[in-house]
PDB file of C-alpha atoms in Angstrom:
ATOM      1  CA  MET A   1       0.073   0.027  -0.068  1.00 96.00           C
ATOM      2  CA  ARG A   2       1.198   3.450  -0.827  1.00 97.00           C
ATOM      3  CA  MET A   3      -0.742   6.402   0.848  1.00 97.00           C
ATOM      4  CA  GLU A   4      -0.297  10.107  -0.068  1.00 97.00           C
ATOM      5  CA  GLY A   5      -1.605  13.267   1.673  1.00 97.00           C
ATOM      6  CA  ALA A   6      -1.099  16.230   3.858  1.00 97.00           C
ATOM      7  CA  LEU A   7      -0.147  16.805   7.439  1.00 94.00           C
ATOM      8  CA  ALA A   8      -0.796  19.870   9.339  1.00 94.00           C
ATOM      9  CA  ALA A   9      -0.424  21.249  12.975  1.00 89.00           C
ATOM     10  CA  ALA A  10      -2.170  24.488  12.799  1.00 81.00           C
ATOM     11  CA  ALA A  11      -1.251  25.723  16.339  1.00 77.00           C
ATOM     12  CA  MET A  12       2.404  25.304  15.484  1.00 79.00           C
ATOM     13  CA  GLY A  13       2.186  26.746  11.881  1.00 83.00           C
ATOM     14  CA  MET A  14       3.377  23.582  10.453  1.00 87.00           C
ATOM     15  CA  LYS A  15       2.094  21.807   7.225  1.00 93.00           C
ATOM     16  CA  GLY A  16       3.611  19.562   4.704  1.00 95.00           C
ATOM     17  CA  ARG A  17       3.204  16.369   2.651  1.00 97.00           C
ATOM     18  CA  MET A  18       3.494  12.642   3.499  1.00 96.00           C
ATOM     19  CA  VAL A  19       4.093   9.408   1.913  1.00 97.00           C
ATOM     20  CA  VAL A  20       3.405   6.194   3.785  1.00 96.00           C
ATOM     21  CA  GLN A  21       4.574   2.945   2.246  1.00 97.00           C
ATOM     22  CA  ALA A  22       3.700  -0.651   3.585  1.00 97.00           C
ATOM     23  CA  LEU A  23       4.482  -3.969   2.187  1.00 97.00           C
ATOM     24  CA  ALA A  24       3.245  -7.263   3.832  1.00 96.00           C
ATOM     25  CA  PRO A  25       4.303  -8.786   6.199  1.00 96.00           C
ATOM     26  CA  ASN A  26       6.000  -5.999   8.072  1.00 96.00           C
ATOM     27  CA  LEU A  27       7.886  -3.457   5.948  1.00 97.00           C
ATOM     28  CA  PHE A  28       7.137   0.292   6.517  1.00 97.00           C
ATOM     29  CA  LEU A  29       8.467   3.708   5.376  1.00 97.00           C
ATOM     30  CA  THR A  30       7.114   7.240   6.190  1.00 96.00           C
ATOM     31  CA  SER A  31       8.323  10.189   4.400  1.00 96.00           C
ATOM     32  CA  ILE A  32       7.220  13.613   5.502  1.00 95.00           C
ATOM     33  CA  ASP A  33       8.360  17.049   3.922  1.00 95.00           C
ATOM     34  CA  MET A  34       7.466  19.829   6.487  1.00 91.00           C
ATOM     35  CA  ASP A  35       7.602  23.408   5.342  1.00 91.00           C
ATOM     36  CA  GLY A  36      10.547  25.292   7.071  1.00 86.00           C
ATOM     37  CA  ILE A  37      11.897  22.085   8.457  1.00 87.00           C
ATOM     38  CA  GLY A  38      12.745  19.727   5.623  1.00 91.00           C
ATOM     39  CA  SER A  39      12.436  15.863   5.146  1.00 93.00           C
ATOM     40  CA  MET A  40      11.749  13.512   7.749  1.00 94.00           C
ATOM     41  CA  LYS A  41      11.769   9.793   7.671  1.00 96.00           C
ATOM     42  CA  GLN A  42      10.928   6.867   9.512  1.00 96.00           C
ATOM     43  CA  GLY A  43      11.320   3.133   8.676  1.00 97.00           C
ATOM     44  CA  PHE A  44      11.280  -0.484   9.601  1.00 97.00           C
ATOM     45  CA  ASP A  45      13.006  -3.274   7.499  1.00 96.00           C
ATOM     46  CA  GLY A  46      11.495  -6.203   9.529  1.00 95.00           C
ATOM     47  CA  THR A  47      14.250  -6.001  12.212  1.00 95.00           C
ATOM     48  CA  VAL A  48      15.820  -2.532  12.430  1.00 97.00           C
ATOM     49  CA  GLY A  49      13.637   0.636  13.144  1.00 96.00           C
ATOM     50  CA  TRP A  50      15.016   4.073  12.496  1.00 97.00           C
ATOM     51  CA  THR A  51      14.193   7.730  12.135  1.00 95.00           C
ATOM     52  CA  SER A  52      15.935  10.671  10.428  1.00 94.00           C
ATOM     53  CA  ASN A  53      15.293  14.410  10.534  1.00 91.00           C
ATOM     54  CA  PRO A  54      17.164  17.721  10.152  1.00 90.00           C
ATOM     55  CA  MET A  55      16.942  18.639  13.783  1.00 87.00           C
ATOM     56  CA  MET A  56      18.167  15.269  15.379  1.00 88.00           C
ATOM     57  CA  GLY A  57      20.028  13.667  12.611  1.00 91.00           C
ATOM     58  CA  THR A  58      19.717   9.826  12.045  1.00 95.00           C
ATOM     59  CA  GLN A  59      19.006   7.428  14.828  1.00 94.00           C
ATOM     60  CA  LEU A  60      18.015   3.754  15.628  1.00 96.00           C
ATOM     61  CA  LEU A  61      14.920   3.030  17.573  1.00 94.00           C
ATOM     62  CA  GLU A  62      14.859   0.940  20.584  1.00 92.00           C
ATOM     63  CA  GLY A  63      12.680  -0.025  23.687  1.00 88.00           C
ATOM     64  CA  ASN A  64       9.148   0.906  23.436  1.00 83.00           C
ATOM     65  CA  THR A  65       9.646   3.316  20.506  1.00 87.00           C
ATOM     66  CA  LEU A  66      10.855   0.338  18.428  1.00 92.00           C
ATOM     67  CA  GLU A  67       7.997  -2.018  19.393  1.00 89.00           C
ATOM     68  CA  GLU A  68       5.540   0.628  18.744  1.00 87.00           C
ATOM     69  CA  LEU A  69       6.908   0.862  15.120  1.00 92.00           C
ATOM     70  CA  ARG A  70       6.867  -2.851  14.939  1.00 93.00           C
ATOM     71  CA  ARG A  71       3.169  -3.015  15.679  1.00 90.00           C
ATOM     72  CA  SER A  72       2.466  -0.320  13.302  1.00 90.00           C
ATOM     73  CA  ALA A  73       4.408  -2.199  10.512  1.00 94.00           C
ATOM     74  CA  ASP A  74       2.366  -5.361  10.946  1.00 95.00           C
ATOM     75  CA  PHE A  75       0.327  -5.096   7.773  1.00 94.00           C
ATOM     76  CA  TYR A  76      -2.400  -7.555   9.119  1.00 92.00           C
ATOM     77  CA  ARG A  77      -2.560  -6.111  12.623  1.00 88.00           C
ATOM     78  CA  GLU A  78      -6.190  -4.914  12.134  1.00 84.00           C
ATOM     79  CA  LEU A  79      -7.184  -8.631  11.545  1.00 87.00           C
ATOM     80  CA  ASP A  80      -6.163  -9.681  15.085  1.00 87.00           C
ATOM     81  CA  PRO A  81      -6.930  -7.034  17.659  1.00 83.00           C
ATOM     82  CA  GLY A  82      -5.390  -9.487  20.546  1.00 84.00           C
ATOM     83  CA  LYS A  83      -2.015  -8.437  19.113  1.00 84.00           C
ATOM     84  CA  VAL A  84      -2.703  -4.959  20.428  1.00 86.00           C
ATOM     85  CA  TRP A  85      -5.235  -5.287  23.291  1.00 92.00           C
ATOM     86  CA  LYS A  86      -4.899  -7.564  26.269  1.00 92.00           C
ATOM     87  CA  VAL A  87      -8.299  -6.530  27.650  1.00 94.00           C
ATOM     88  CA  ALA A  88     -11.387  -5.230  25.728  1.00 95.00           C
ATOM     89  CA  THR A  89     -14.805  -4.538  27.628  1.00 96.00           C
ATOM     90  CA  VAL A  90     -17.896  -3.050  25.993  1.00 96.00           C
ATOM     91  CA  LYS A  91     -19.090  -0.156  28.006  1.00 96.00           C
ATOM     92  CA  GLY A  92     -22.184   0.766  26.208  1.00 96.00           C
ATOM     93  CA  GLY A  93     -23.259   3.594  24.001  1.00 97.00           C
ATOM     94  CA  THR A  94     -22.097   7.189  24.006  1.00 97.00           C
ATOM     95  CA  ASP A  95     -21.347  10.231  21.908  1.00 97.00           C
ATOM     96  CA  PHE A  96     -17.956  10.617  20.272  1.00 97.00           C
ATOM     97  CA  GLY A  97     -17.028  13.376  17.796  1.00 92.00           C
ATOM     98  CA  GLY A  98     -20.726  14.180  17.452  1.00 94.00           C
ATOM     99  CA  LEU A  99     -21.916  10.524  16.314  1.00 96.00           C
ATOM    100  CA  PRO A 100     -23.523   7.880  18.514  1.00 98.00           C
ATOM    101  CA  CYS A 101     -20.815   5.146  19.225  1.00 98.00           C
ATOM    102  CA  TYR A 102     -20.267   1.918  21.143  1.00 98.00           C
ATOM    103  CA  GLU A 103     -17.373   2.601  23.509  1.00 98.00           C
ATOM    104  CA  ILE A 104     -14.902  -0.362  24.301  1.00 97.00           C
ATOM    105  CA  ALA A 105     -12.567  -0.048  27.300  1.00 97.00           C
ATOM    106  CA  VAL A 106      -9.094  -1.476  26.391  1.00 96.00           C
ATOM    107  CA  GLU A 107      -5.741  -2.186  27.985  1.00 94.00           C
ATOM    108  CA  GLY A 108      -2.759  -3.063  26.034  1.00 89.00           C
ATOM    109  CA  ASP A 109       0.818  -2.212  24.981  1.00 82.00           C
ATOM    110  CA  MET A 110      -0.468   1.052  23.242  1.00 81.00           C
ATOM    111  CA  GLY A 111      -1.964   2.133  26.519  1.00 85.00           C
ATOM    112  CA  ASN A 112      -5.203   2.151  28.403  1.00 92.00           C
ATOM    113  CA  GLY A 113      -8.256   3.876  27.604  1.00 96.00           C
ATOM    114  CA  SER A 114     -11.416   3.486  25.112  1.00 97.00           C
ATOM    115  CA  LEU A 115     -12.004   2.710  21.443  1.00 96.00           C
ATOM    116  CA  PHE A 116     -15.213   4.154  19.667  1.00 97.00           C
ATOM    117  CA  TYR A 117     -17.056   2.458  16.845  1.00 96.00           C
ATOM    118  CA  GLY A 118     -20.076   4.104  15.142  1.00 97.00           C
ATOM    119  CA  VAL A 119     -23.521   2.648  15.938  1.00 97.00           C
ATOM    120  CA  ALA A 120     -24.967   3.396  12.481  1.00 95.00           C
ATOM    121  CA  ASP A 121     -21.968   2.003  10.330  1.00 95.00           C
ATOM    122  CA  GLY A 122     -19.661   0.028  12.704  1.00 94.00           C
ATOM    123  CA  LEU A 123     -16.684   2.082  11.223  1.00 95.00           C
ATOM    124  CA  ALA A 124     -13.814   3.085  13.871  1.00 95.00           C
ATOM    125  CA  ARG A 125     -14.455   6.556  14.859  1.00 97.00           C
ATOM    126  CA  GLY A 126     -11.612   7.147  17.147  1.00 96.00           C
ATOM    127  CA  MET A 127      -9.833   6.436  20.440  1.00 95.00           C
ATOM    128  CA  ARG A 128      -8.832   8.101  23.850  1.00 96.00           C
ATOM    129  CA  LEU A 129      -5.707   6.664  25.325  1.00 94.00           C
ATOM    130  CA  GLU A 130      -3.198   7.365  28.032  1.00 90.00           C
ATOM    131  CA  VAL A 131       0.045   6.379  26.640  1.00 78.00           C
ATOM    132  CA  ASP A 132       3.706   6.189  28.167  1.00 71.00           C
ATOM    133  CA  THR A 133       6.136   8.513  26.721  1.00 67.00           C
ATOM    134  CA  PRO A 134       9.628   9.758  27.685  1.00 62.00           C
ATOM    135  CA  MET A 135       7.947  12.632  29.307  1.00 67.00           C
ATOM    136  CA  GLY A 136       5.503  10.341  31.423  1.00 71.00           C
ATOM    137  CA  LYS A 137       1.978   9.285  30.710  1.00 79.00           C
ATOM    138  CA  MET A 138       0.032  11.493  28.125  1.00 85.00           C
ATOM    139  CA  PRO A 139      -3.429  11.435  27.230  1.00 92.00           C
ATOM    140  CA  THR A 140      -4.314  11.241  23.539  1.00 93.00           C
ATOM    141  CA  THR A 141      -7.332  11.622  21.455  1.00 96.00           C
ATOM    142  CA  THR A 142      -7.578  10.306  17.862  1.00 95.00           C
ATOM    143  CA  ARG A 143     -10.717  10.965  15.679  1.00 97.00           C
ATOM    144  CA  MET A 144     -11.458   9.486  12.389  1.00 96.00           C
ATOM    145  CA  VAL A 145     -13.478  12.487  11.068  1.00 95.00           C
ATOM    146  CA  GLU A 146     -14.157  11.425   7.575  1.00 96.00           C
ATOM    147  CA  TYR A 147     -14.021   8.093   5.449  1.00 97.00           C
ATOM    148  CA  LYS A 148     -13.798   7.787   1.647  1.00 96.00           C
ATOM    149  CA  PRO A 149     -13.577   4.754  -0.655  1.00 96.00           C
ATOM    150  CA  PHE A 150     -10.067   4.015  -2.243  1.00 95.00           C
ATOM    151  CA  ASP A 151     -10.076   1.167  -4.738  1.00 91.00           C
ATOM    152  CA  GLY A 152     -13.196  -0.147  -3.161  1.00 90.00           C
ATOM    153  CA  LEU A 153     -12.070  -0.014   0.468  1.00 92.00           C
ATOM    154  CA  LEU A 154     -13.455   2.515   3.009  1.00 94.00           C
ATOM    155  CA  ILE A 155     -10.339   4.280   4.680  1.00 95.00           C
ATOM    156  CA  ALA A 156     -10.227   7.144   7.050  1.00 96.00           C
ATOM    157  CA  SER A 157      -9.543  10.173   4.781  1.00 97.00           C
ATOM    158  CA  LYS A 158      -9.241  12.726   7.490  1.00 97.00           C
ATOM    159  CA  THR A 159      -7.927  11.949  11.052  1.00 97.00           C
ATOM    160  CA  GLU A 160      -7.071  14.390  13.958  1.00 96.00           C
ATOM    161  CA  ILE A 161      -4.673  13.454  16.732  1.00 94.00           C
ATOM    162  CA  GLU A 162      -4.841  15.655  19.919  1.00 94.00           C
ATOM    163  CA  ALA A 163      -2.047  15.642  22.619  1.00 89.00           C
ATOM    164  CA  MET A 164      -0.795  18.236  24.986  1.00 84.00           C
ATOM    165  CA  GLY A 165      -3.446  20.581  23.713  1.00 84.00           C
ATOM    166  CA  ALA A 166      -2.296  20.563  19.916  1.00 89.00           C
ATOM    167  CA  VAL A 167      -4.123  18.951  17.233  1.00 93.00           C
ATOM    168  CA  GLN A 168      -2.350  17.247  14.166  1.00 93.00           C
ATOM    169  CA  THR A 169      -4.503  16.692  11.096  1.00 96.00           C
ATOM    170  CA  MET A 170      -3.745  13.985   8.606  1.00 96.00           C
ATOM    171  CA  THR A 171      -5.638  14.179   5.212  1.00 97.00           C
ATOM    172  CA  VAL A 172      -5.368  11.179   2.985  1.00 97.00           C
ATOM    173  CA  GLU A 173      -5.639  12.094  -0.846  1.00 97.00           C
ATOM    174  CA  LYS A 174      -4.574   8.988  -2.582  1.00 97.00           C
ATOM    175  CA  VAL A 175      -4.115   5.427  -1.873  1.00 97.00           C
ATOM    176  CA  ASP A 176      -2.479   2.837  -4.329  1.00 94.00           C
ATOM    177  CA  PHE A 177      -2.465  -0.882  -3.834  1.00 94.00           C
ATOM    178  CA  THR A 178      -0.020  -1.795  -6.960  1.00 94.00           C
ATOM    179  CA  PRO A 179       2.997  -3.894  -6.028  1.00 93.00           C
ATOM    180  CA  ILE A 180       5.978  -2.175  -4.329  1.00 93.00           C
ATOM    181  CA  ASP A 181       9.525  -3.183  -4.866  1.00 94.00           C
ATOM    182  CA  PRO A 182      10.801  -4.496  -1.570  1.00 95.00           C
ATOM    183  CA  MET A 183      14.271  -2.917  -2.129  1.00 94.00           C
ATOM    184  CA  GLY A 184      12.579   0.428  -1.397  1.00 94.00           C
ATOM    185  CA  PHE A 185      12.500  -0.566   2.346  1.00 96.00           C
ATOM    186  CA  GLU A 186      16.369  -1.258   2.611  1.00 96.00           C
ATOM    187  CA  LEU A 187      18.124   0.639   5.180  1.00 96.00           C
ATOM    188  CA  PRO A 188      19.627   3.935   3.976  1.00 95.00           C
ATOM    189  CA  PRO A 189      23.469   4.091   4.073  1.00 95.00           C
ATOM    190  CA  ASP A 190      23.676   6.292   7.089  1.00 94.00           C
ATOM    191  CA  VAL A 191      21.360   3.771   9.023  1.00 95.00           C
ATOM    192  CA  LYS A 192      23.395   1.049   7.868  1.00 95.00           C
ATOM    193  CA  ALA A 193      26.564   2.753   9.137  1.00 94.00           C
ATOM    194  CA  LEU A 194      24.984   3.111  12.601  1.00 94.00           C
ATOM    195  CA  VAL A 195      24.112  -0.644  12.650  1.00 94.00           C
ATOM    196  CA  ALA A 196      27.921  -1.638  11.789  1.00 94.00           C
ATOM    197  CA  SER A 197      29.277   0.737  14.196  1.00 93.00           C
ATOM    198  CA  GLY A 198      26.947  -0.130  17.234  1.00 89.00           C
ATOM    199  CA  LYS A 199      25.951   3.509  17.740  1.00 87.00           C
ATOM    200  CA  ARG A 200      22.574   4.552  18.240  1.00 88.00           C
ATOM    201  CA  ARG A 201      22.607   8.076  16.894  1.00 87.00           C
ATOM    202  CA  ALA A 202      24.427  10.229  14.332  1.00 84.00           C
ATOM    203  CA  PRO A 203      24.032  13.969  14.760  1.00 77.00           C
ATOM    204  CA  PRO A 204      22.754  16.312  11.858  1.00 77.00           C
ATOM    205  CA  ALA A 205      25.211  17.693   9.515  1.00 65.00           C
ATOM    206  CA  THR A 206      23.811  21.225  10.013  1.00 55.00           C
ATOM    207  CA  ARG A 207      21.837  22.995  12.671  1.00 48.00           C
ATOM    208  CA  PRO A 208      18.674  24.559  11.418  1.00 47.00           C
ATOM    209  CA  ALA A 209      18.948  28.266  10.759  1.00 46.00           C
ATOM    210  CA  ARG A 210      17.125  30.674  13.268  1.00 44.00           C
ATOM    211  CA  ASN A 211      15.920  34.298  12.724  1.00 44.00           C
ATOM    212  CA  GLY A 212      17.250  34.203   9.209  1.00 43.00           C
ATOM    213  CA  ALA A 213      20.983  33.302  10.119  1.00 42.00           C
ATOM    214  CA  ALA A 214      22.959  30.981   8.017  1.00 38.00           C
ATOM    215  CA  ALA A 215      22.804  27.146   9.108  1.00 41.00           C
ATOM    216  CA  LYS A 216      25.947  26.314  11.111  1.00 39.00           C
ATOM    217  CA  PRO A 217      27.707  23.040  11.468  1.00 35.00           C
ATOM    218  CA  ALA A 218      26.267  20.881  14.138  1.00 37.00           C
ATOM    219  CA  PRO A 219      28.749  20.534  17.273  1.00 35.00           C
ATOM    220  CA  GLY A 220      30.158  16.930  17.973  1.00 34.00           C
ATOM    221  CA  SER A 221      27.417  16.202  20.646  1.00 32.00           C
ATOM    222  CA  THR A 222      24.646  13.926  19.591  1.00 32.00           C
ATOM    223  CA  LYS A 223      22.069  15.710  21.950  1.00 30.00           C
ATOM    224  CA  PRO A 224      19.114  17.102  20.151  1.00 30.00           C
ATOM    225  CA  ALA A 225      18.910  20.698  19.739  1.00 30.00           C
ATOM    226  CA  PRO A 226      16.757  22.422  22.587  1.00 29.00           C
ATOM    227  CA  GLY A 227      13.023  22.481  21.233  1.00 30.00           C
ATOM    228  CA  ALA A 228      13.593  20.009  18.600  1.00 30.00           C
ATOM    229  CA  ALA A 229      10.353  18.496  17.649  1.00 33.00           C
ATOM    230  CA  PRO A 230      10.028  14.685  17.052  1.00 35.00           C
ATOM    231  CA  THR A 231       9.216  13.438  13.639  1.00 36.00           C
ATOM    232  CA  PRO A 232       5.308  13.349  13.104  1.00 39.00           C
ATOM    233  CA  VAL A 233       4.158   9.772  12.365  1.00 39.00           C
ATOM    234  CA  PRO A 234       0.670   8.956  10.922  1.00 38.00           C
ATOM    235  CA  ALA A 235      -1.230   6.738  13.287  1.00 37.00           C
TER     236      ALA A 235
END
């Protein structure tokens, strides 16, 4: 599957384009070009998870972050909810996003909270979860606002993700199910170099310019620059 669309965070004045590619059983690659920031990528080749962006350079993922990407890369994960949720209990009917929905309380590796499915159509309408992050537990709300048919399949064409008071909107414009060359999911040269060296991170070559100043070479430290934002990843 190849998915193309737009990504925006209005409160932060950020917008850009995204391409998500997936190949069964577990190959995954996301590319995002954000205005004023540049190109950000995240991938999984079945074993190694990695991310790269202009602010933090290239790094290998590990721990919970790697496991989360591994779950996202599972092409058939939606066919077996037991891979994600250890406990699921129907709570009853409620309103979610302005629609009558069934609420299901869940517990699992993604976090604890509730899933919501439309009473009229059975479509997934969103979730409220409390997830573990490096900054502690964080409540998030995901809303599937619109659905459209792509090659005969109904897919959420507009999704809103709310966390820490900010809303990120993902709009899907095109979905293509023609075969993808597996070679496109191979690790990039800089990621291969990290794997071979045993290091986890390589710093960016330049530090993003601020206030119109020219970009400067990054110092030798591999710590991210203050205020550096993580790479946005479509849910």
